[in-house]
PDB file of C-alpha atoms in Angstrom:
ATOM      1  CA  ARG M 637       0.000   0.000   0.000  1.00  0.00           C
ATOM      2  CA  CYS M 638       2.702   2.464   0.968  1.00  0.00           C
ATOM      3  CA  CYS M 639       3.749   4.719  -1.880  1.00  0.00           C
ATOM      4  CA  ARG M 640       1.635   2.961  -4.518  1.00  0.00           C
ATOM      5  CA  HIS M 641      -0.787   5.737  -5.364  1.00  0.00           C
ATOM      6  CA  PHE M 642       0.915   8.960  -4.396  1.00  0.00           C
ATOM      7  CA  ARG M 643       0.382  12.068  -6.476  1.00  0.00           C
ATOM      8  CA  SER M 644       2.946  14.828  -6.650  1.00  0.00           C
ATOM      9  CA  SER M 645       2.723  17.848  -8.936  1.00  0.00           C
ATOM     10  CA  GLY M 646      -0.348  16.351 -10.569  1.00  0.00           C
ATOM     11  CA  ARG M 647       1.524  13.225 -11.738  1.00  0.00           C
ATOM     12  CA  ALA M 648       0.966   9.714 -10.384  1.00  0.00           C
ATOM     13  CA  TRP M 649       3.980   8.362  -8.545  1.00  0.00           C
ATOM     14  CA  SER M 650       4.886   4.695  -8.458  1.00  0.00           C
ATOM     15  CA  GLY M 651       7.266   3.092  -5.982  1.00  0.00           C
ATOM     16  CA  TRP M 652       9.154   1.800  -9.040  1.00  0.00           C
ATOM     17  CA  SER M 653       9.395   5.161 -10.819  1.00  0.00           C
ATOM     18  CA  THR M 654      12.799   6.804 -11.094  1.00  0.00           C
ATOM     19  CA  THR M 655      11.996   9.385 -13.769  1.00  0.00           C
ATOM     20  CA  ASN M 656       9.404  11.615 -12.063  1.00  0.00           C
ATOM     21  CA  SER M 657      10.316  14.279  -9.570  1.00  0.00           C
ATOM     22  CA  PHE M 658       8.413  13.816  -6.315  1.00  0.00           C
ATOM     23  CA  ASN M 659       8.385  14.290  -2.572  1.00  0.00           C
ATOM     24  CA  THR M 660       8.357  11.154  -0.434  1.00  0.00           C
ATOM     25  CA  PRO M 661       5.036  10.886   1.399  1.00  0.00           C
ATOM     26  CA  ALA M 662       5.250  10.640   5.199  1.00  0.00           C
ATOM     27  CA  SER M 663       3.653   7.180   5.075  1.00  0.00           C
ATOM     28  CA  CYS M 664       6.676   5.915   3.100  1.00  0.00           C
ATOM     29  CA  ILE M 665       9.376   7.054   5.510  1.00  0.00           C
ATOM     30  CA  ILE M 666      11.013   4.162   7.331  1.00  0.00           C
ATOM     31  CA  THR M 667      10.360   4.368  11.054  1.00  0.00           C
ATOM     32  CA  ASN M 668      12.165   2.752  13.967  1.00  0.00           C
ATOM     33  CA  ASP M 669      10.995  -0.833  14.247  1.00  0.00           C
ATOM     34  CA  PHE M 670      12.143  -4.395  14.775  1.00  0.00           C
ATOM     35  CA  SER M 671      10.936  -7.935  14.282  1.00  0.00           C
ATOM     36  CA  LEU M 672      11.440 -11.008  16.455  1.00  0.00           C
ATOM     37  CA  VAL M 673      12.508 -14.340  14.952  1.00  0.00           C
ATOM     38  CA  ALA M 674      13.268 -17.809  16.345  1.00  0.00           C
ATOM     39  CA  THR M 675      15.959 -19.673  14.373  1.00  0.00           C
ATOM     40  CA  ILE M 676      14.253 -22.987  15.157  1.00  0.00           C
ATOM     41  CA  GLY M 677      10.504 -22.907  15.737  1.00  0.00           C
ATOM     42  CA  ASP M 678      10.295 -26.235  17.596  1.00  0.00           C
ATOM     43  CA  ILE M 679      12.050 -27.271  20.804  1.00  0.00           C
ATOM     44  CA  ARG M 680      11.740 -30.542  22.699  1.00  0.00           C
ATOM     45  CA  ALA M 681      11.981 -31.783  26.284  1.00  0.00           C
ATOM     46  CA  ASP M 682      12.222 -35.549  26.863  1.00  0.00           C
ATOM     47  CA  ILE M 683      11.174 -36.713  30.335  1.00  0.00           C
ATOM     48  CA  VAL M 684      12.592 -40.071  31.410  1.00  0.00           C
ATOM     49  CA  PRO M 685      10.638 -41.936  34.117  1.00  0.00           C
ATOM     50  CA  GLY M 686      12.932 -42.432  37.104  1.00  0.00           C
ATOM     51  CA  GLY M 687      15.191 -39.703  35.721  1.00  0.00           C
ATOM     52  CA  PRO M 688      15.928 -36.251  37.109  1.00  0.00           C
ATOM     53  CA  ASN M 689      13.180 -34.055  38.573  1.00  0.00           C
ATOM     54  CA  THR M 690      13.761 -31.369  35.919  1.00  0.00           C
ATOM     55  CA  VAL M 691      14.674 -31.562  32.250  1.00  0.00           C
ATOM     56  CA  SER M 692      15.923 -28.819  29.933  1.00  0.00           C
ATOM     57  CA  SER M 693      14.527 -28.608  26.425  1.00  0.00           C
ATOM     58  CA  SER M 694      16.592 -28.228  23.306  1.00  0.00           C
ATOM     59  CA  VAL M 695      17.728 -24.667  22.528  1.00  0.00           C
ATOM     60  CA  THR M 696      16.701 -22.152  19.890  1.00  0.00           C
ATOM     61  CA  THR M 697      18.118 -18.694  19.265  1.00  0.00           C
ATOM     62  CA  ILE M 698      15.845 -15.654  19.396  1.00  0.00           C
ATOM     63  CA  ASN M 699      16.976 -12.813  17.142  1.00  0.00           C
ATOM     64  CA  VAL M 700      15.966  -9.165  16.861  1.00  0.00           C
ATOM     65  CA  ILE M 701      15.973  -7.829  13.297  1.00  0.00           C
ATOM     66  CA  PRO M 702      16.155  -4.017  13.541  1.00  0.00           C
ATOM     67  CA  THR M 703      15.035  -1.345  11.082  1.00  0.00           C
ATOM     68  CA  ASN M 704      16.524   1.993  12.206  1.00  0.00           C
ATOM     69  CA  PHE M 705      16.183   0.670  15.755  1.00  0.00           C
ATOM     70  CA  SER M 706      18.801   0.538  18.515  1.00  0.00           C
ATOM     71  CA  ASP M 707      16.986   0.393  21.878  1.00  0.00           C
ATOM     72  CA  ASN M 708      17.492  -2.444  24.354  1.00  0.00           C
ATOM     73  CA  VAL M 709      14.965  -5.265  23.932  1.00  0.00           C
ATOM     74  CA  ASP M 710      13.635  -7.314  26.872  1.00  0.00           C
ATOM     75  CA  LEU M 711      12.490 -10.886  26.185  1.00  0.00           C
ATOM     76  CA  SER M 712       9.762 -12.871  27.959  1.00  0.00           C
ATOM     77  CA  VAL M 713       7.190 -15.639  27.462  1.00  0.00           C
ATOM     78  CA  ILE M 714       3.667 -14.252  27.726  1.00  0.00           C
ATOM     79  CA  ALA M 715       1.554 -17.341  26.983  1.00  0.00           C
ATOM     80  CA  GLY M 716       1.537 -21.094  26.598  1.00  0.00           C
ATOM     81  CA  MET M 717       3.970 -22.282  29.277  1.00  0.00           C
ATOM     82  CA  PRO M 718       3.116 -25.595  30.949  1.00  0.00           C
ATOM     83  CA  VAL M 719       2.440 -25.463  34.706  1.00  0.00           C
ATOM     84  CA  GLY M 720       5.674 -25.704  36.683  1.00  0.00           C
ATOM     85  CA  ALA M 721       7.905 -24.915  33.689  1.00  0.00           C
ATOM     86  CA  SER M 722      10.457 -22.093  33.571  1.00  0.00           C
ATOM     87  CA  ALA M 723      11.603 -20.125  30.533  1.00  0.00           C
ATOM     88  CA  VAL M 724      15.284 -19.245  30.202  1.00  0.00           C
ATOM     89  CA  PHE M 725      16.652 -16.493  27.969  1.00  0.00           C
ATOM     90  CA  ASN M 726      20.409 -16.004  27.850  1.00  0.00           C
ATOM     91  CA  PRO M 727      20.642 -13.033  27.827  1.00  0.00           C
ATOM     92  CA  ALA M 728      17.152 -11.815  28.775  1.00  0.00           C
ATOM     93  CA  THR M 729      17.909  -8.333  27.401  1.00  0.00           C
ATOM     94  CA  LEU M 730      19.390  -7.812  23.951  1.00  0.00           C
ATOM     95  CA  VAL M 731      21.521  -4.738  23.287  1.00  0.00           C
ATOM     96  CA  SER M 732      22.166  -3.177  19.864  1.00  0.00           C
ATOM     97  CA  PRO M 733      23.566  -4.423  17.483  1.00  0.00           C
ATOM     98  CA  TYR M 734      21.788  -7.606  18.701  1.00  0.00           C
ATOM     99  CA  SER M 735      24.536  -9.889  17.369  1.00  0.00           C
ATOM    100  CA  GLY M 736      24.239 -13.492  18.458  1.00  0.00           C
ATOM    101  CA  GLY M 737      20.665 -13.148  19.690  1.00  0.00           C
ATOM    102  CA  SER M 738      19.497 -14.859  22.865  1.00  0.00           C
ATOM    103  CA  GLU M 739      19.545 -18.575  23.608  1.00  0.00           C
ATOM    104  CA  PHE M 740      16.093 -19.750  24.659  1.00  0.00           C
ATOM    105  CA  PHE M 741      15.067 -23.001  26.322  1.00  0.00           C
ATOM    106  CA  VAL M 742      12.510 -24.295  28.812  1.00  0.00           C
ATOM    107  CA  ILE M 743      13.030 -26.287  32.010  1.00  0.00           C
ATOM    108  CA  VAL M 744      10.138 -28.683  32.695  1.00  0.00           C
ATOM    109  CA  ILE M 745       9.387 -30.752  35.776  1.00  0.00           C
ATOM    110  CA  LYS M 746       8.901 -34.514  35.440  1.00  0.00           C
ATOM    111  CA  SER M 747       5.148 -34.233  36.149  1.00  0.00           C
ATOM    112  CA  THR M 748       4.617 -31.942  33.125  1.00  0.00           C
ATOM    113  CA  PRO M 749       1.890 -33.441  30.921  1.00  0.00           C
ATOM    114  CA  VAL M 750       3.024 -34.802  27.568  1.00  0.00           C
ATOM    115  CA  GLY M 751       1.952 -32.597  24.674  1.00  0.00           C
ATOM    116  CA  VAL M 752       2.782 -29.742  22.357  1.00  0.00           C
ATOM    117  CA  TYR M 753       2.692 -26.265  23.873  1.00  0.00           C
ATOM    118  CA  THR M 754       2.504 -23.108  21.770  1.00  0.00           C
ATOM    119  CA  LEU M 755       4.731 -20.561  23.517  1.00  0.00           C
ATOM    120  CA  THR M 756       4.255 -16.896  22.676  1.00  0.00           C
ATOM    121  CA  LEU M 757       7.507 -15.017  23.136  1.00  0.00           C
ATOM    122  CA  GLN M 758       7.485 -11.234  23.431  1.00  0.00           C
ATOM    123  CA  ALA M 759      10.139  -8.600  22.894  1.00  0.00           C
ATOM    124  CA  SER M 760       9.632  -5.104  24.277  1.00  0.00           C
ATOM    125  CA  GLY M 761      11.790  -2.070  23.643  1.00  0.00           C
ATOM    126  CA  GLY M 762      11.520   1.503  22.487  1.00  0.00           C
ATOM    127  CA  GLY M 763       7.794   1.507  23.245  1.00  0.00           C
ATOM    128  CA  LEU M 764       7.240  -1.392  20.822  1.00  0.00           C
ATOM    129  CA  LEU M 765       6.041  -4.949  21.472  1.00  0.00           C
ATOM    130  CA  ARG M 766       6.729  -7.784  19.028  1.00  0.00           C
ATOM    131  CA  THR M 767       5.946 -11.497  19.317  1.00  0.00           C
ATOM    132  CA  THR M 768       6.930 -14.817  17.808  1.00  0.00           C
ATOM    133  CA  VAL M 769       5.839 -18.395  18.464  1.00  0.00           C
ATOM    134  CA  VAL M 770       7.913 -21.424  19.456  1.00  0.00           C
ATOM    135  CA  LEU M 771       6.435 -24.912  19.845  1.00  0.00           C
ATOM    136  CA  LEU M 772       7.547 -26.921  22.885  1.00  0.00           C
ATOM    137  CA  SER M 773       7.069 -30.697  22.591  1.00  0.00           C
ATOM    138  CA  VAL M 774       7.138 -32.551  25.903  1.00  0.00           C
ATOM    139  CA  THR M 775       7.584 -36.309  25.580  1.00  0.00           C
ATOM    140  CA  ARG M 776       7.939 -39.139  28.064  1.00  0.00           C
ATOM    141  CA  TYR M 777       9.717 -42.357  27.212  1.00  0.00           C
ATOM    142  CA  ASP M 778      11.152 -45.345  28.972  1.00  0.00           C
ATOM    143  CA  ILE M 779      14.857 -45.903  28.269  1.00  0.00           C
ATOM    144  CA  ARG M 780      14.361 -49.665  28.650  1.00  0.00           C
ATOM    145  CA  PHE M 781      12.646 -49.672  25.257  1.00  0.00           C
ATOM    146  CA  ARG M 782      14.962 -48.293  22.635  1.00  0.00           C
ATOM    147  CA  GLU M 783      14.820 -48.694  18.913  1.00  0.00           C
ATOM    148  CA  LEU M 784      17.688 -50.748  17.515  1.00  0.00           C
TER     149      LEU M 784
END
């Protein structure tokens, strides 16, 4: 939509035009913004009966992709966590230039019900809120029965 049907000096302006003289409309100016992306959208925690009381899931990296943005960004999980589970972000606050992102994983307790949990992760910074989704699969298996 932005810049598609702008008129300047009585002539139609197209975002692809390089020949017409025009002023850039305010709606086409790039503003400070960022997006939030998980490098792997699925993580997994395998609970072993008789095993430890807590299990850490696999790890994904959460990245901030800035557009003219350089504020600190705080990360959290706002929905979908199983009861008794804990989210871990390392680090929990990303600082510009956001290189390396944040490692994210979940620690579940052995009584966590088996299932797939849709976790909504949120990043807040510079007055903006952005979200992404990561799926957490919790499985339970008995190590006595292994596939050969």
